[in-house]
Coordinates of C-alpha atoms in Angstrom, one line a residue:
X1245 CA -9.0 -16.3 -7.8
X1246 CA -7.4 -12.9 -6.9
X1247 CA -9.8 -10.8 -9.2
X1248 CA -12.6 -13.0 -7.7
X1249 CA -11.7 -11.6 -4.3
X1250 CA -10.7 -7.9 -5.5
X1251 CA -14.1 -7.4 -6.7
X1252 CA -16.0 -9.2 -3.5
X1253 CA -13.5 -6.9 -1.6
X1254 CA -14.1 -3.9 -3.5
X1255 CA -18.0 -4.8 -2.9
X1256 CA -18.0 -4.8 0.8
X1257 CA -15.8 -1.8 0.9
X1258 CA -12.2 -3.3 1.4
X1259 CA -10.7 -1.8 -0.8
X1260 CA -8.2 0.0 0.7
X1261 CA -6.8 -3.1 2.4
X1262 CA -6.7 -5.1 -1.7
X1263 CA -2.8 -4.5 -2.0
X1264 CA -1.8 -5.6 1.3
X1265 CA -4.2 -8.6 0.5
X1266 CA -2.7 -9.9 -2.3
X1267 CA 0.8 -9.5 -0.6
X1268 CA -0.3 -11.6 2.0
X1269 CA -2.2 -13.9 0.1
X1270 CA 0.3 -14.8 -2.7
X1271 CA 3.2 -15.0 -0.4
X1272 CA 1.2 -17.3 2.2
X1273 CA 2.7 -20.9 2.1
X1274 CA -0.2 -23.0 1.4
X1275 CA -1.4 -20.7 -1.5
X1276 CA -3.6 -20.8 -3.8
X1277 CA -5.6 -22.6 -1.5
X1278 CA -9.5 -21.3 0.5
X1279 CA -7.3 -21.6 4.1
X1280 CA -4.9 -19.2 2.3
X1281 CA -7.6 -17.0 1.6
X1282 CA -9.4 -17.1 5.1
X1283 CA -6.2 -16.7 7.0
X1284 CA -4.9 -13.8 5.1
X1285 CA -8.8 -12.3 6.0
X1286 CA -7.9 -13.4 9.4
X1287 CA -4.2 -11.4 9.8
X1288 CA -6.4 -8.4 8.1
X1289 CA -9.1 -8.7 10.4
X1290 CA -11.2 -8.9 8.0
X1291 CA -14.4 -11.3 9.2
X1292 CA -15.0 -14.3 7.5
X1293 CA -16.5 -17.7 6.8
X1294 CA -16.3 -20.4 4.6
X1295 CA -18.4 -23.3 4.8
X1296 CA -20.1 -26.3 2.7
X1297 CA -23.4 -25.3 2.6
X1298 CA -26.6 -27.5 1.6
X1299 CA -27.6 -27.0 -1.7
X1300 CA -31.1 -26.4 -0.7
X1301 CA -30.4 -23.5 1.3
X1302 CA -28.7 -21.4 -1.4
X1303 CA -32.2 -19.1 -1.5
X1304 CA -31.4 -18.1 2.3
X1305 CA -27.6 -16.9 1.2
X1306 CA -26.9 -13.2 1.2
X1307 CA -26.9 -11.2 -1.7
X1308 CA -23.4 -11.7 -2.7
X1309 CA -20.8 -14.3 -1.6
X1310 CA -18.0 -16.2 -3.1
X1311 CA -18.9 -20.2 -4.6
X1312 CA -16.9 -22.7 -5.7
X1313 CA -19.0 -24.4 -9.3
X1314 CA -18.0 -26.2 -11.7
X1315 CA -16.5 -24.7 -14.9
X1316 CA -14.6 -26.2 -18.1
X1317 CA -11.5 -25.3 -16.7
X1318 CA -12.4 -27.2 -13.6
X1319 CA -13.5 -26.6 -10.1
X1320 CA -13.4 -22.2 -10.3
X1321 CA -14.4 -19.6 -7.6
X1322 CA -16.5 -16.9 -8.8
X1323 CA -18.4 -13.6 -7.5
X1324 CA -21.8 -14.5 -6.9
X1325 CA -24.5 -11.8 -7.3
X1326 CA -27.7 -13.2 -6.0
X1327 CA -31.7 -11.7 -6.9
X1328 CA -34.7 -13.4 -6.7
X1329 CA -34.8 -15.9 -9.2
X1330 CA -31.7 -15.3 -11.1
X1331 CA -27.9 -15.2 -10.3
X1332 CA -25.1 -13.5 -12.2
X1333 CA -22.0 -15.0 -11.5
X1334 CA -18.3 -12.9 -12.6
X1335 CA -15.2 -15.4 -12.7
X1336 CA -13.1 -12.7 -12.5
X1337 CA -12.3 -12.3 -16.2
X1338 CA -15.3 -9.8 -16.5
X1339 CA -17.0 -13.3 -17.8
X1340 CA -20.9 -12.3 -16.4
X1341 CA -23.0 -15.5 -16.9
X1342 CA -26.8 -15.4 -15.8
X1343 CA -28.7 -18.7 -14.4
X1344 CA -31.5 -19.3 -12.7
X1345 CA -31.3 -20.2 -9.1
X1346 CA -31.9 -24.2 -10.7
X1347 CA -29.2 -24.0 -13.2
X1348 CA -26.7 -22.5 -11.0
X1349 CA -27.3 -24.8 -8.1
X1350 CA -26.2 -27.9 -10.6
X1351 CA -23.1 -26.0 -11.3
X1352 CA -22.5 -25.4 -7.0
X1353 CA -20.8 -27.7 -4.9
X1354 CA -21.9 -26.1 -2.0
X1355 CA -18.6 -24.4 -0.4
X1356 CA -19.0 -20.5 -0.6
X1357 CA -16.8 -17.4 1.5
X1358 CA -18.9 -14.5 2.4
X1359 CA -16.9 -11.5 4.3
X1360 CA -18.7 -8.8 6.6
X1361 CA -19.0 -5.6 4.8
X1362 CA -17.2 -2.6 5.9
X1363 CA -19.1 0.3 7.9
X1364 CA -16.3 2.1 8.8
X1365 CA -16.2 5.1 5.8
X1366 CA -12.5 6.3 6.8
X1367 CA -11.4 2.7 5.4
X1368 CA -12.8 3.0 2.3
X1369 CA -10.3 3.1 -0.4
X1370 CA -8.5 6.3 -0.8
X1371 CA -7.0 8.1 -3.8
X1372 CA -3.3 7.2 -4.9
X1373 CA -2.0 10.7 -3.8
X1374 CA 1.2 10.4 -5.8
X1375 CA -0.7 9.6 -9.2
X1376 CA -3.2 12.7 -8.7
X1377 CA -0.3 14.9 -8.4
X1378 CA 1.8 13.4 -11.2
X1379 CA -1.8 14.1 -13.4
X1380 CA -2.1 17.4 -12.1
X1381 CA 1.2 18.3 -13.0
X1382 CA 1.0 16.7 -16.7
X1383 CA -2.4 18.7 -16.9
X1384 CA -1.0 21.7 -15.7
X1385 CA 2.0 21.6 -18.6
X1386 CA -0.6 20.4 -21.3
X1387 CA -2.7 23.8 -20.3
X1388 CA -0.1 26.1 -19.8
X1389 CA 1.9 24.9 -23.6
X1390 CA -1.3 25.7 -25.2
X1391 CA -2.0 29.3 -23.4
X1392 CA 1.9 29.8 -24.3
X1393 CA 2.2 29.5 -27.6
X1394 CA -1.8 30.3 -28.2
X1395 CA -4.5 28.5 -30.1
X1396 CA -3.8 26.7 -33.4
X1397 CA -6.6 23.7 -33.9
X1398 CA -3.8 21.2 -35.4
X1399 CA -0.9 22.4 -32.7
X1400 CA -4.1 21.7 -29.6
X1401 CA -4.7 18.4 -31.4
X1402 CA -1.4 17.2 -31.6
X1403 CA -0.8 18.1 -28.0
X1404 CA -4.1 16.7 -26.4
X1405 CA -2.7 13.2 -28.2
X1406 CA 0.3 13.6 -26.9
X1407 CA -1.0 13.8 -23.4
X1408 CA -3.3 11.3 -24.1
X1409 CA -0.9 8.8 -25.5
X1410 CA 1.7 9.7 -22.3
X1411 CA -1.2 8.6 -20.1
X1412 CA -2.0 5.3 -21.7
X1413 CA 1.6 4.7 -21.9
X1414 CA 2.0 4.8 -18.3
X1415 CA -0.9 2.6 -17.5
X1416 CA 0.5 0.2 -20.0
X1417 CA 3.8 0.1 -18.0
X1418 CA 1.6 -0.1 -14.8
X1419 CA -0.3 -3.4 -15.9
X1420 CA 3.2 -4.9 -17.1
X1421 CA 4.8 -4.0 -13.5
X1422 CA 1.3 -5.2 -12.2
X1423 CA 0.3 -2.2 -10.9
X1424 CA -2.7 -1.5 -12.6
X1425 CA -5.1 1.3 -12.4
X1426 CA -9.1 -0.2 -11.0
X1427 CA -10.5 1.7 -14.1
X1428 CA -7.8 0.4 -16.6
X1429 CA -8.2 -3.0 -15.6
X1430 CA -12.0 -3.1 -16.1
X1431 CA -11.5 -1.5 -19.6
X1432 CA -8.4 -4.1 -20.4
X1433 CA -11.0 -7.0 -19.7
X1434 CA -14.3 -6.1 -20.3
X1435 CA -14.8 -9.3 -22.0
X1436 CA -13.3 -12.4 -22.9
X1437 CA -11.5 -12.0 -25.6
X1438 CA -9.4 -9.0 -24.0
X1439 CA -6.5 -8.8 -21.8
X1440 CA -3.9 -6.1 -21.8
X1441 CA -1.7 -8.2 -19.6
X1442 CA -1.8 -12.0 -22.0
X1443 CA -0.9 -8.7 -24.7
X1444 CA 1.5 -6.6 -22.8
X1445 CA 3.4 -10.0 -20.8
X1446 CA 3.7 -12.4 -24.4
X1447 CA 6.9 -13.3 -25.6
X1448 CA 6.1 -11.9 -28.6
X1449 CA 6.5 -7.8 -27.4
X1450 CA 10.0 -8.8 -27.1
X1451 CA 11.9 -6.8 -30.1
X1452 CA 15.2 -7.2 -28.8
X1453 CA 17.3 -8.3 -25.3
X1454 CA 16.7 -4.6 -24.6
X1455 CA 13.8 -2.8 -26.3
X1456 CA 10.0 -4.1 -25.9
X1457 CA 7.1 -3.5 -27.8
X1458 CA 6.3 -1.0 -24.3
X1459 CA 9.0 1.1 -24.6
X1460 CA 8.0 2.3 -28.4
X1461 CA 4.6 4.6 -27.1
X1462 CA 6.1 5.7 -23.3
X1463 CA 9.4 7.2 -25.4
X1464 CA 7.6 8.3 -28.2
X1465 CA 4.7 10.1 -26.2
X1466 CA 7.2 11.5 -24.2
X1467 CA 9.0 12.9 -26.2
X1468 CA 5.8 14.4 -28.2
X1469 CA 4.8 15.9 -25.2
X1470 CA 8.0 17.5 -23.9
X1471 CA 8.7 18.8 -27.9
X1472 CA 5.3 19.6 -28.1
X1473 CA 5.1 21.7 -24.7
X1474 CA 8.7 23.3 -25.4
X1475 CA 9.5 23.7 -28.5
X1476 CA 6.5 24.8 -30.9
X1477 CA 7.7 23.6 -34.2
X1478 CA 8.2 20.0 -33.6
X1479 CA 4.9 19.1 -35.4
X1480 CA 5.8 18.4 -38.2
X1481 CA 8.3 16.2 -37.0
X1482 CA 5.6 14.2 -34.4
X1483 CA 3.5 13.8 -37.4
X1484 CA 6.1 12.2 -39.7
X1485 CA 7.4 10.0 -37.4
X1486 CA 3.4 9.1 -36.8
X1487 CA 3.2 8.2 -40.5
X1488 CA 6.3 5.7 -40.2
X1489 CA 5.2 4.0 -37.3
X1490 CA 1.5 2.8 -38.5
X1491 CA 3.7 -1.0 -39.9
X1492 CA 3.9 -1.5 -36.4
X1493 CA 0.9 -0.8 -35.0
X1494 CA -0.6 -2.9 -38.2
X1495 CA 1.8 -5.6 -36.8
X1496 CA 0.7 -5.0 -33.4
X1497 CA -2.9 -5.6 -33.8
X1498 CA -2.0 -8.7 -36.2
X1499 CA -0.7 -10.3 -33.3
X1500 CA -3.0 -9.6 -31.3
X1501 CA -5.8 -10.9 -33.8
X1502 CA -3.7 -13.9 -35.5
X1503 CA -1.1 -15.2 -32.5
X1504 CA -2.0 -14.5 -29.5
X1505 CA -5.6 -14.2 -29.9
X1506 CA -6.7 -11.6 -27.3
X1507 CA -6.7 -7.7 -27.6
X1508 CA -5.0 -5.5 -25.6
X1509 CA -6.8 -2.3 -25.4
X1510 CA -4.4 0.1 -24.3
X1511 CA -2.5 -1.2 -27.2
X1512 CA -5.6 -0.6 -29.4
X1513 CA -6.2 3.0 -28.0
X1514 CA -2.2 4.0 -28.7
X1515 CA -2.7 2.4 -32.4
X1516 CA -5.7 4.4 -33.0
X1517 CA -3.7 7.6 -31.6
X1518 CA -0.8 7.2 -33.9
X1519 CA -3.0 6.8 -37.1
X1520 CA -4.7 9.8 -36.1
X1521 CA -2.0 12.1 -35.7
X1522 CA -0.5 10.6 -39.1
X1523 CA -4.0 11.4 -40.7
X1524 CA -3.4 15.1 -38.9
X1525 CA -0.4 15.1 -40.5
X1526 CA -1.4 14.6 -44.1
X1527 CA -3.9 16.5 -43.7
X1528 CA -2.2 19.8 -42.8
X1529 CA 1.4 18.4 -44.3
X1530 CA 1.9 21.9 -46.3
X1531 CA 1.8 23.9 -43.0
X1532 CA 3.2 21.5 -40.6
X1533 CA 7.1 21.9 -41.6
X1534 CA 10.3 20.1 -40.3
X1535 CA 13.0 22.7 -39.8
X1536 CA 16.4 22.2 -38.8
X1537 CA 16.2 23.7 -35.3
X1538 CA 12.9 21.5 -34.6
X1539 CA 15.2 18.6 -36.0
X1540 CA 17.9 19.2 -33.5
X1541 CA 15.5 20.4 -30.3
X1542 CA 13.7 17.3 -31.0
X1543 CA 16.5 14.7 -30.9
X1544 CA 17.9 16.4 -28.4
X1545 CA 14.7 15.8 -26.2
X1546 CA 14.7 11.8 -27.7
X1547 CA 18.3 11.2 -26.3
X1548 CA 17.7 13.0 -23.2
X1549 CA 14.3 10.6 -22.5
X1550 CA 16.4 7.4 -23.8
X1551 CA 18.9 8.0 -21.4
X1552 CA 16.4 8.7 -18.5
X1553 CA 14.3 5.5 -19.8
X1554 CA 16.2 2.3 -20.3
X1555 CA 18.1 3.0 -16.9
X1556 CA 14.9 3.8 -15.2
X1557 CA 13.5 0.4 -16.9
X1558 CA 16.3 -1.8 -15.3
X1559 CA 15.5 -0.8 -12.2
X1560 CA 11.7 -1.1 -12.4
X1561 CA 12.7 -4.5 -13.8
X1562 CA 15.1 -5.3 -10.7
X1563 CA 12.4 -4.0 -8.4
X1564 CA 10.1 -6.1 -9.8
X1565 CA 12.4 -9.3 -9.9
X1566 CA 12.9 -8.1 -6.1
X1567 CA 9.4 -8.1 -5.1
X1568 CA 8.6 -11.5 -6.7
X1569 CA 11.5 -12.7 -4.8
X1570 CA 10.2 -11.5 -1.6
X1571 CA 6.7 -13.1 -1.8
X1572 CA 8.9 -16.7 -2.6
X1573 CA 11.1 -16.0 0.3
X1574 CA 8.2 -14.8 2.7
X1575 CA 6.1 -18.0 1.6
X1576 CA 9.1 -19.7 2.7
X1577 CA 9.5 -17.8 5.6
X1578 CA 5.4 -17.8 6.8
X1579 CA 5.2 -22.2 6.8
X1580 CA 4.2 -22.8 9.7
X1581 CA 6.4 -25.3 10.6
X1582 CA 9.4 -23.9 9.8
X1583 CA 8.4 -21.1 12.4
X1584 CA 7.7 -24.4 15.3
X1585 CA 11.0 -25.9 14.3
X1586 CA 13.2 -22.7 15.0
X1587 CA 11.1 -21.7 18.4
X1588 CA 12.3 -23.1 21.4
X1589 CA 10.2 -23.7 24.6
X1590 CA 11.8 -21.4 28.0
X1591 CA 12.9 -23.2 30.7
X1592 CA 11.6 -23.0 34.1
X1593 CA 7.6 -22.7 32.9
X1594 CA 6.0 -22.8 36.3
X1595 CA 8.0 -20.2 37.6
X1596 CA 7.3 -18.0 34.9
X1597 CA 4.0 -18.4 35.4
X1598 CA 4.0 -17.8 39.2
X1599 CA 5.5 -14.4 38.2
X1600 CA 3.5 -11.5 38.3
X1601 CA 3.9 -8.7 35.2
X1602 CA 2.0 -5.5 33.8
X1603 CA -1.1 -7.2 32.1
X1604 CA -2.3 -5.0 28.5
X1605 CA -4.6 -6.2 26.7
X1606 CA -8.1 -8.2 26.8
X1607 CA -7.7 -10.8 30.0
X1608 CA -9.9 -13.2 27.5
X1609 CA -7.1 -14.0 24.9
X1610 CA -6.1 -17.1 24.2
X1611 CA -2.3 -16.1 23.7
X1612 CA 0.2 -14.0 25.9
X1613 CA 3.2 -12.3 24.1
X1614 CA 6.0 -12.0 26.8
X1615 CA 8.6 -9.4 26.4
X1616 CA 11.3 -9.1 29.0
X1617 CA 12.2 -5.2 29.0
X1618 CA 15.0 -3.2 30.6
X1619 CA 14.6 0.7 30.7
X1620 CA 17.7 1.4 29.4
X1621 CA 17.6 -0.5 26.3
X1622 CA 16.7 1.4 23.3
X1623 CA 15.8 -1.7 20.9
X1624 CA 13.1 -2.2 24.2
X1625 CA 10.8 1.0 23.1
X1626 CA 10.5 -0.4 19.9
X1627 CA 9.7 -3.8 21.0
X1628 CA 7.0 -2.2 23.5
X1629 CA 5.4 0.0 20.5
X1630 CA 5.1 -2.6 18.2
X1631 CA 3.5 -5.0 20.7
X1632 CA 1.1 -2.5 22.3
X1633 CA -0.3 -1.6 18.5
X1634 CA 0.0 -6.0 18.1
X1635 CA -2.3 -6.4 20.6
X1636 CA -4.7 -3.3 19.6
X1637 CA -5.1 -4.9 16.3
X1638 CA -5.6 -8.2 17.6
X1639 CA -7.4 -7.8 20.9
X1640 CA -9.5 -11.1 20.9
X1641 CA -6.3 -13.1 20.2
X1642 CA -3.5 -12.4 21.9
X1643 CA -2.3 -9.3 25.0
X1644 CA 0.6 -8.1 26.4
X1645 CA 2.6 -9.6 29.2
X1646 CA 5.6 -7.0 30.2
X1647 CA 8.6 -8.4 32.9
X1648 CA 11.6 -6.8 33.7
X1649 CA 15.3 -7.9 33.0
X1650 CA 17.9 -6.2 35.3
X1651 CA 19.7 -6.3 38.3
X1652 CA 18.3 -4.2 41.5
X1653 CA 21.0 -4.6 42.9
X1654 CA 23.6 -2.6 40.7
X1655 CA 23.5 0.7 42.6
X1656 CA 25.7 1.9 39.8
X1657 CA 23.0 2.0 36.7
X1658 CA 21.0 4.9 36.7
X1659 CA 18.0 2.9 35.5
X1660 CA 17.1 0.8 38.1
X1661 CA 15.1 3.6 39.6
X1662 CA 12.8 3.4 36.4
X1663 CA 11.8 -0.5 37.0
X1664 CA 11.4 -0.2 40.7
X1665 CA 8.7 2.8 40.3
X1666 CA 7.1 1.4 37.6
X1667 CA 6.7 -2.5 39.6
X1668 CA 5.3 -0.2 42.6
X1669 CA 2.8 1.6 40.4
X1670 CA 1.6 -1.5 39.0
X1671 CA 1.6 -3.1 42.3
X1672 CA -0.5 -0.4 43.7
X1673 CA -2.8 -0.3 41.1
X1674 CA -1.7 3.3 39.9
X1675 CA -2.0 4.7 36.4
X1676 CA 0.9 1.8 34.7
X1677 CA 0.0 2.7 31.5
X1678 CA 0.7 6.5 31.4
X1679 CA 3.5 5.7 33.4
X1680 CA 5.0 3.1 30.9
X1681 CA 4.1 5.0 28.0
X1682 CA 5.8 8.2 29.3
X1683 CA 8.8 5.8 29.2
X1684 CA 8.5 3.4 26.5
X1685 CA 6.6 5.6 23.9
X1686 CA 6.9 9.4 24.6
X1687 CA 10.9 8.8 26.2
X1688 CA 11.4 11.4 28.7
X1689 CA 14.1 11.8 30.4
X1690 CA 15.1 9.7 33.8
X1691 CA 14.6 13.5 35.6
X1692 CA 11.4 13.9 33.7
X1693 CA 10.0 10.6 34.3
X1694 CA 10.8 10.9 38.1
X1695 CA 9.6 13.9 38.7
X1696 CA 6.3 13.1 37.5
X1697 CA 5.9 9.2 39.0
X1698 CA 8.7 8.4 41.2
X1699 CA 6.6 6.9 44.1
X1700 CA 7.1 7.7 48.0
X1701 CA 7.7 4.3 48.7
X1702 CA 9.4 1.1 46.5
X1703 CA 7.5 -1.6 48.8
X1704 CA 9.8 -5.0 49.3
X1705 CA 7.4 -6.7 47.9
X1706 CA 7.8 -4.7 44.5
X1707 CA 11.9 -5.6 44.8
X1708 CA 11.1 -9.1 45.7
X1709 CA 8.9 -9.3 42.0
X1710 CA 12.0 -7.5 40.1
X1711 CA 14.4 -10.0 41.2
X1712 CA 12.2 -12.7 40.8
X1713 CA 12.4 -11.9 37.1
X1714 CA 15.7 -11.1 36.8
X1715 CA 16.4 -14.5 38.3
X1716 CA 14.2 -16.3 35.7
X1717 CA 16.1 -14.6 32.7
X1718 CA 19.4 -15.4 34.3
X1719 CA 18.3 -19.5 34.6
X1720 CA 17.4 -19.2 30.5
X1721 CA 20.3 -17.0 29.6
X1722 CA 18.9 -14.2 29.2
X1723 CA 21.7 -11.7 29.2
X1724 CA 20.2 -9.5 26.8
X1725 CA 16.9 -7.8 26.2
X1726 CA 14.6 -7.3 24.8
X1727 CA 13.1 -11.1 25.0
X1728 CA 9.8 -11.7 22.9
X1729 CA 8.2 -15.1 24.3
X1730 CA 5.1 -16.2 22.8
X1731 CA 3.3 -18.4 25.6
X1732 CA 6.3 -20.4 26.8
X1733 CA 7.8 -20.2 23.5
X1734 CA 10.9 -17.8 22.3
X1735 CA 10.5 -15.9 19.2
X1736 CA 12.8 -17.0 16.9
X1737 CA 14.9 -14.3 16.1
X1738 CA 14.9 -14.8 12.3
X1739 CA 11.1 -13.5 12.9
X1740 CA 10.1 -9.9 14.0
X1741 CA 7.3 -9.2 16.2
X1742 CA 4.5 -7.7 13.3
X1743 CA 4.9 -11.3 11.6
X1744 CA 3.7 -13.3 14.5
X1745 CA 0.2 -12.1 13.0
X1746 CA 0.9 -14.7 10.3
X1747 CA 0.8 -17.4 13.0
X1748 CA -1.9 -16.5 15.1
X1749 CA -4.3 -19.2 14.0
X1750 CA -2.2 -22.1 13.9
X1751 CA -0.8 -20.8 17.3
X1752 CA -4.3 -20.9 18.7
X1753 CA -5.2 -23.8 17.5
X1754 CA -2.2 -25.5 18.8
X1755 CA -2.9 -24.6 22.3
X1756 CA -6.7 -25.5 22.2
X1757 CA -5.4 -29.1 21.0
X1758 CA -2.7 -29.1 23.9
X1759 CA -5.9 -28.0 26.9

């Protein structure tokens, strides 16, 4: 289902929200289910609809959309690309199967998910940054070794498959950590009968409790390519150990062919790159020489890579362990129900609806965060942020509802001078936002913020509001701030604001069942 939805994604020019996607999506509790999928779209804002359609209307569906058929494996969801009177259908595997509109409509149940397509060109996906430089500055080594030392045909040749070898290596560890390249996934599943990660993920690449069939070509190519760039007589050395290697890439691709019955082609491409330098090798075998000081630069350069490596492994391992045991404990975390059983309704309801706070947002919402604020608490400019950019990314579900906690009345906190001015703005209609974000967001000082808002006159009715709220925290025992009150509801406080978005739906659907 995920590749299913990473190409219809890709198609309607999502792609740069895919790996927050499939965060979401695989650590959302009721996964691998459609509602997971439409509610992750949701907390993305990404618009959506599924829906059982009638099989007679499938000539008046878009172009492309998601189906639900029937396959040998079951019920499957695949990537529908619709023409006049044929349809190609993906299921994900890079399995392309062309029907009519007749044949494919006895294989459709009916249900489909179609997503709007992106307009917006700045959120189409951009370039991994950090992988273009970390090319650039392998490219800029591979050129500058072979300007250094000048042109020899067998010396560019062994280089330019030691670069290329580095670079597949890395992809290779990439689809193991499952952080594939878009272009290397295509190739590692073109078909059917390919798939890098059945290959890369089997038991069977297991040599020992340590070493893995995927740390042979990223220390070997490596190391070719450091010797290589460094030290200009390692050739010979590259070459012999190409030569010994080809058993195991002959017992590499018998796997592949014999056990495990699908081909990894990454693993392919470094087979074919080892057998070609070895054939370099003998080829040029009088001229390409193993010397003692090549010997010696060269192991030097293999223990000084196996020393960075298998550290650097165990913790792209524990990282990796990590993350999967993030997406369990957020799964956990995101039910639902859980989130009801730890929030706890606020006392005093109708008096905190008679109250009267700084409205932000779209007056048409259908939910109200509350937060409770004091201008001297630090932990309350963060609160504010995050909730004004909540509401900004969520406008038609839920605004902002901003009350004060603190006591007037305390002549001796310096503060108190903030609220009052700020509750009289409001009051008075005046610019509140500027005004709160000067505070809140761009923090000037209590001189600063005076001396640009403080207000000719704090009206009583502006004090009587203040202590009305202050009187409503102290009722709930609220002796601290900030307070983050969904509705009538307290946050839990095992939950930051940013995740209410995971709860949004359920949230409004709750309250349309309660009116």
């Amino acid at each position: 289902m995920i590749s299913v939805l990473k190409k219809y994604l890709e198609h309607n020019r999502h792609g740069a929200l895919i790996e927050e996607f499939k965060d979401i999506y695989l650590s959302h509790p009721n996964y691998p289910s459609l509602f997971s999928v439409t509610d992750t779209l949701d907390v993305l804002r990404i618009e959506n609809m599924a829906a059982n359609v009638p099989k007679n209307q499938l000539e008046n569906l878009p172009e492309h959309f998601i189906a639900s058929i029937q396959h040998k494996d079951g019920e499957i969801f695949v990537f529908v690309n619709k023409s006049h009177n044929t349809i190609v259908y993906d299921t994900g595997n890079d399995e392309k199967h062309t029907l009519t509109i007749e044949e494919f409509r006895e294989l459709w149940n009916g249900l489909i998910l179609a997503v709007e397509k992106n307009e917006k060109t700045t959120d189409i996906k951009k370039s991994n940054i950090k992988s273009t430089v970390s090319l650039g500055l392998l490219s800029a080594v591979f050129l500058l070794s072979n300007f250094t030392y000048g042109f020899d045909i067998y010396e560019f040749f062994f280089r330019t498959l030691s670069f290329i070898g580095l670079l597949t290596s890395i992809f290779i560890l990439l689809e193991k950590n499952e952080n594939g390249n878009e272009l290397v996934s295509k190739i590692c599943s073109f078909n059917s009968k390919t798939s890098c990660d059945s290959v890369i993920k089997s038991k069977d690449s297991r040599i020992t409790k340590w070493l893995d069939f995927t740390d042979l070509p990223i220390l070997f190519f490596a190391i070719s390519f450091i010797a290589g760039s460094l030290v200009n007589l390692s050739f010979g050395i590259i070459g012999l150990l190409s030569l010994v290697s080809l058993p195991i890439c002959l017992y590499s691709i018998y796997l592949q062919k014999t056990k495990l019955k699908k081909w990894c082609m990454l693993c392919l491409i470094i087979s074919l790159l080892i057998f070609t330098q070895s054939l370099l090798y003998l080829l040029n075998i009088s001229s390409l020489g193993i010397t003692l000081t090549a010997a010696l630069h060269y192991l030097i350069i293999a223990m000084a890579c196996s020393a960075i490596w298998f550290p650097l492994k165990k913790i792209m391992s524990e990282r990796k362990d990590l993350a999967d045991k993030n997406k369990e404990l957020s799964r956990f975390k995101r039910d639902f129900n859980l989130f009801e059983f730890l929030s706890s309704e606020v006392r005093e309801q109708q008096q905190l609806a008679s109250l009267k706070p700084i409205y932000f947002g779209n007056p048409e919402a259908s939910l109200t965060l509350r937060l409770f604020l004091s201008p001297s608490c630090g932990h309350c400019h963060t609160a504010y942020q995050k909730a004004n950019d909540f509401i900004e990314k969520y406008p038609e579900k839920i605004r902002l509802a901003v009350y004060f906690n603190l006591n007037i009345e305390n002549s001796e906190n310096p503060y108190v001078p903030i609220a009052k001015n700020l509750e009289q703005i409001h009051l008075s209609n005046g610019n509140i936002t500027e005004a709160i974000n000067d505070w809140h967001v761009r923090n000037l000082s209590i001189e600063e913020w005076l001396k640009k808002w403080k207000q000719e006159i704090i009206s009583q009715e502006a004090e009587t509001e203040l202590n009305k709220q202050y009187e409503w925290c102290v009722k709930n025992k609220f002796n601290y701030t900030p307070v983050k009150i969904i509705d009538y509801k307290l946050l839990p406080k095992e939950y930051e604001l940013e995740e209410i978005k995971y709860f949004l739906s359920e949230l409004e659907d709750q309250k349309t069942a309660i009116i």
